[in-house]
C-alpha positions as a printed Julia matrix, in Angstrom:
330×3 Matrix{Float64}:
  -37.46   18.6    -6.74
  -34.0    19.14   -8.31
  -33.29   18.84  -12.02
  -31.17   15.75  -11.37
  -34.0    14.05   -9.52
  -36.39   14.84  -12.33
  -33.99   13.39  -14.91
  -33.64   10.25  -12.79
  -37.36    9.93  -12.52
  -37.87   10.35  -16.25
  -35.38    7.56  -17.0
  -37.43    5.02  -15.03
  -39.5     2.56  -17.07
  -43.18    3.4   -17.16
  -44.03    0.05  -15.55
  -42.09    1.02  -12.42
  -43.66    4.44  -12.1
  -47.29    3.33  -12.21
  -49.21    1.06   -9.93
  -50.64   -2.12  -11.3
  -54.33   -2.05  -12.29
  -56.66   -4.24  -10.35
  -58.1    -7.42  -11.69
  -61.84   -7.94  -11.79
  -63.34   -7.71   -8.37
  -60.04   -7.0    -6.62
  -58.76   -3.91   -4.83
  -55.26   -2.38   -4.96
  -54.28   -0.1    -2.09
  -53.04    3.42   -2.92
  -49.58    4.6    -1.85
  -50.98    6.82    0.9
  -54.26    7.7     2.49
  -54.62   11.26    1.15
  -56.99   10.15   -1.57
  -59.53   12.07   -3.58
  -62.18    9.88   -5.14
  -62.99   10.49   -8.76
  -66.01    8.43   -9.69
  -67.1     8.21  -13.29
  -70.4     6.35  -13.56
  -71.17    6.82  -17.22
  -71.06    3.06  -17.67
  -72.87    0.41  -15.68
  -69.7    -1.22  -14.37
  -67.24    1.64  -14.27
  -64.33    1.46  -11.82
  -63.62    4.11   -9.23
  -60.21    5.75   -9.67
  -58.48    6.92   -6.53
  -55.47    9.15   -7.31
  -52.86    9.53   -4.59
  -50.04   12.11   -4.59
  -46.6    10.81   -3.67
  -45.01   12.29   -0.54
  -41.26   12.92   -0.41
  -39.4    14.23    2.67
  -42.52   15.9     4.05
  -43.16   17.85    0.84
  -46.17   17.29   -1.38
  -44.86   16.38   -4.8
  -45.69   18.74   -7.64
  -47.33   18.03  -10.97
  -44.38   15.98  -12.17
  -44.87   13.41   -9.39
  -46.39   10.14  -10.34
  -49.85    9.12   -9.14
  -50.72    5.77   -7.62
  -54.02    4.41   -8.85
  -56.36    1.94   -7.22
  -59.33    0.62   -9.13
  -62.53   -0.83   -7.78
  -64.87   -2.73  -10.05
  -68.41   -3.27   -8.84
  -69.39   -6.88   -9.51
  -72.99   -7.69  -10.38
  -74.59  -10.5    -8.38
  -74.75  -12.89  -11.33
  -70.99  -12.51  -11.87
  -70.0   -13.46   -8.32
  -68.44  -16.88   -7.71
  -68.68  -19.14   -4.67
  -65.98  -18.95   -2.01
  -63.24  -21.57   -2.07
  -62.72  -21.63    1.71
  -66.08  -20.94    3.36
  -64.95  -21.65    6.93
  -62.01  -19.24    6.78
  -64.15  -16.56    5.16
  -66.8   -16.92    7.86
  -64.26  -16.76   10.67
  -62.76  -13.49    9.38
  -65.97  -11.93    8.09
  -66.92   -9.68   11.02
  -63.33   -8.49   11.5
  -63.11   -7.65    7.81
  -66.36   -5.7     7.85
  -65.21   -3.74   10.9
  -61.71   -3.08    9.55
  -60.25    0.42    9.23
  -58.79   -0.63    5.89
  -61.43    0.24    3.29
  -60.07   -2.31    0.81
  -60.56   -5.13    3.34
  -64.06   -3.82    4.06
  -64.99   -4.0     0.39
  -63.59   -7.52    0.1
  -65.55   -8.58    3.19
  -68.75   -7.03    1.78
  -68.34   -8.98   -1.43
  -67.82  -12.13    0.64
  -71.12  -11.4     2.41
  -72.73  -11.23   -1.02
  -71.18  -14.56   -2.04
  -72.31  -16.21    1.17
  -75.83  -14.82    0.74
  -76.05  -16.24   -2.75
  -74.23  -19.57   -2.4
  -74.11  -20.35    1.35
  -77.25  -18.78    2.77
  -77.56  -21.11    5.78
  -73.88  -20.81    6.74
  -74.2   -17.08    7.46
  -77.63  -17.16    9.09
  -76.39  -17.1    12.71
  -74.27  -14.02   12.06
  -76.9   -12.15   10.04
  -77.9    -9.58   12.66
  -74.3    -8.52   13.37
  -73.49   -8.51    9.66
  -76.41   -6.18    8.89
  -75.22   -3.73   11.55
  -71.77   -3.64    9.95
  -73.27   -3.26    6.48
  -75.14   -0.21    7.84
  -71.81    1.14    9.11
  -70.38    0.79    5.6
  -73.42    2.55    4.13
  -72.43    5.59    6.22
  -68.85    5.49    4.93
  -67.99    8.68    2.99
  -65.93    6.67    0.5
  -68.16    5.96   -2.5
  -66.55    2.58   -3.25
  -67.42    1.27    0.22
  -70.89    2.83    0.21
  -71.93    1.41   -3.16
  -70.54   -2.05   -2.38
  -72.53   -1.99    0.88
  -75.7    -1.07   -1.03
  -75.17   -3.99   -3.41
  -74.63   -6.19   -0.35
  -77.96   -5.06    1.14
  -79.72   -5.97   -2.11
  -78.3    -9.5    -2.06
  -79.2    -9.89    1.63
  -82.84   -8.97    0.91
  -82.98  -11.46   -1.94
  -81.46  -14.26    0.13
  -83.1   -13.8     3.53
  -86.42  -12.04    2.88
  -88.54  -11.82    6.02
  -85.62  -12.95    8.22
  -84.14   -9.43    8.03
  -87.23   -7.68    9.42
  -85.96   -7.4    13.02
  -82.78   -5.7    11.8
  -84.18   -3.73    8.87
  -84.81   -0.34   10.54
  -81.27    1.16   10.31
  -80.73   -0.5     6.93
  -83.97    0.94    5.54
  -83.18    4.43    6.82
  -79.76    4.5     5.2
  -81.03    3.13    1.87
  -83.74    5.79    1.72
  -81.13    8.48    2.41
  -78.71    7.09   -0.19
  -81.48    6.89   -2.81
  -82.15   10.6    -2.2
  -78.63   12.0    -2.6
  -76.96   13.65   -5.59
  -74.51   10.94   -6.66
  -76.42    9.25   -9.44
  -74.62    5.9    -9.34
  -75.24    5.63   -5.58
  -78.91    6.6    -6.0
  -79.46    3.98   -8.7
  -77.87    1.24   -6.6
  -79.97    2.23   -3.56
  -83.15    2.22   -5.68
  -82.37   -1.33   -6.79
  -81.85   -2.42   -3.19
  -85.2    -0.85   -2.17
  -86.96   -2.66   -5.03
  -85.41   -5.93   -3.81
  -86.64   -5.15   -0.29
  -90.25   -4.56   -1.39
  -90.07   -7.67   -3.59
  -88.64  -10.18   -1.1
  -89.83   -8.91    2.3
  -93.49   -9.46    3.23
  -95.49   -6.23    2.76
  -97.47   -6.91    5.95
  -94.19   -6.77    7.89
  -92.63   -3.96    5.85
  -95.43   -1.37    5.75
  -95.2    -0.48    9.48
  -91.45    0.01    9.03
  -91.98    2.33    6.06
  -94.78    4.42    7.51
  -92.66    6.7     9.77
  -90.52    7.71    6.78
  -93.6     9.08    5.01
  -93.35   11.99    7.47
  -89.58   12.44    7.23
  -88.31   16.03    7.19
  -86.4    15.36    3.95
  -88.93   15.54    1.06
  -86.8    13.22   -1.1
  -86.86   10.56    1.61
  -90.64   10.95    1.84
  -90.88   10.48   -1.91
  -88.74    7.33   -1.94
  -90.67    5.82    0.98
  -93.97    6.66   -0.8
  -92.8     4.71   -3.84
  -91.83    1.75   -1.66
  -95.19    1.91    0.13
  -97.05    1.94   -3.17
  -94.99   -0.96   -4.57
  -96.12   -3.1    -1.63
  -99.82   -2.91   -2.57
  -99.93   -5.45   -5.42
  -98.14   -8.01   -3.21
 -100.45   -7.22   -0.31
 -103.48   -8.02   -2.49
 -107.14   -7.51   -1.71
 -107.18   -9.72    1.38
 -103.99   -8.19    2.71
 -105.36   -4.67    2.25
 -108.5    -5.62    4.15
 -106.43   -7.13    6.99
 -104.0    -4.21    7.19
 -106.89   -1.76    7.14
 -108.13    0.23    4.18
 -108.98    3.03    6.65
 -105.31    3.38    7.62
 -104.12    3.19    4.05
 -106.45    5.91    2.75
 -105.16    8.31    5.43
 -101.58    7.57    4.32
 -102.42    8.18    0.65
 -104.41   11.36    1.35
 -101.51   12.85    3.33
  -99.0    12.13    0.54
 -101.32   13.6    -2.07
 -100.45   17.11   -0.86
  -96.68   16.51   -0.61
  -94.37   19.04   -2.26
  -92.63   16.52   -4.56
  -94.39   15.12   -7.67
  -92.86   11.7    -6.96
  -94.77   11.46   -3.67
  -98.01   12.7    -5.21
  -97.81   10.22   -8.07
  -97.24    7.33   -5.64
 -100.25    8.54   -3.63
 -102.44    8.59   -6.76
 -101.47    5.01   -7.62
 -102.17    3.91   -4.06
 -105.6     5.59   -4.06
 -106.61    3.89   -7.31
 -105.56    0.54   -5.87
 -107.6     1.2    -2.72
 -110.63    2.32   -4.71
 -110.53   -0.85   -6.81
 -110.3    -3.05   -3.72
 -113.04   -1.14   -1.9
 -115.48   -1.41   -4.79
 -114.79   -5.13   -5.24
 -115.46   -5.74   -1.56
 -118.7    -3.76   -1.65
 -120.3    -5.39   -4.69
 -123.48   -7.12   -3.55
 -125.66   -9.59   -5.46
 -129.06   -8.16   -6.53
 -130.97  -10.04   -3.8
 -128.75   -8.63   -1.1
 -128.62   -5.02   -2.26
 -128.79   -2.39    0.46
 -131.77   -0.03    0.67
 -129.21    2.82    0.74
 -126.51    1.9    -1.78
 -125.02    5.38   -1.6
 -123.87    4.57    1.94
 -121.58    1.89    0.52
 -120.11    4.08   -2.23
 -116.46    5.06   -2.5
 -117.48    8.7    -2.24
 -119.3     8.19    1.05
 -116.41    6.11    2.41
 -113.9     8.9     1.66
 -116.15   11.57    3.15
 -116.71    9.52    6.3
 -113.02    8.77    6.9
 -111.26   11.96    5.83
 -111.47   15.66    6.46
 -113.58   17.56    3.89
 -110.5    18.96    2.14
 -108.71   15.61    1.97
 -111.87   13.8     0.84
 -112.34   16.36   -1.93
 -108.73   15.93   -3.09
 -108.98   12.12   -3.06
 -112.27   12.08   -4.96
 -110.96   14.55   -7.53
 -107.98   12.26   -8.23
 -109.95    9.01   -8.4
 -112.89   10.44  -10.37
 -110.71   12.2   -12.94
 -108.63    9.06  -13.46
 -111.74    6.9   -13.83
 -113.32    9.35  -16.3
 -110.1     9.31  -18.3
 -110.13    5.52  -18.42
 -113.76    5.51  -19.6
 -113.04    8.06  -22.33
 -109.97    6.11  -23.4
 -111.95    2.87  -23.69
């Protein structure tokens, strides 16, 4: 760049050399598509800055060139407002979600969130196709799109509950992966979405979907799915555990007990204690109906009859130590 050009540039008002900041919940496009994301997530609602170098006559501008900035602010569910024109938003929703323009995708994702919260029934017929496009956005390498898609998944779980079960497989897989990656702000958002899933989707429907991920090759994915599996138990309740099968559940917990990550092992311990409590409640008999061989109905005998010797030993060590600790503490 010549000295004259630099002097001309320096005489421009600051307002003309910088892009306008975005308003809350809006997106401003950068000057070009060679963008490097710089995400600072030290605050709960921190915008994503996307610097873009100006291009002049095929040459990349040097350090003196001005940078165009686009800001994205992640809006919490309680801060979203209803749509003014629902029909227009619905008619353009799928096209927006499938757009190559990431700004339009983010706007469409936020509209999905608004419709989930305020117009649940209006979007019901499109739900399956919308979930597939949300999954596509979850795979987007741009953090702004990915996190907005995660927040969208959370609101969908809260709004539609069991109605998502037929479409949940790809969504679940992506959320488990995102909750296991290194970007903290993405992990935290994915964790929240998984908590919403285990809270609003029936555990009887969800457990079979989670079970394959307990054997995933990625240990972090196994750990996250173990936590989800464990969180389902209180909602399943004693009757639900009996219906689902305590035999199946104890095999799941025993397998996770030897996992390499502490997160998986801790979830397995909690699950085993829940199963032990349920088993012992089910096998309490009144004095007149006591069995001649009460040891056959014990938790210890149950574990030894259902598991391999090594797994039974590990399970009993966990449950007995925990129980002894509770007795000492009381």
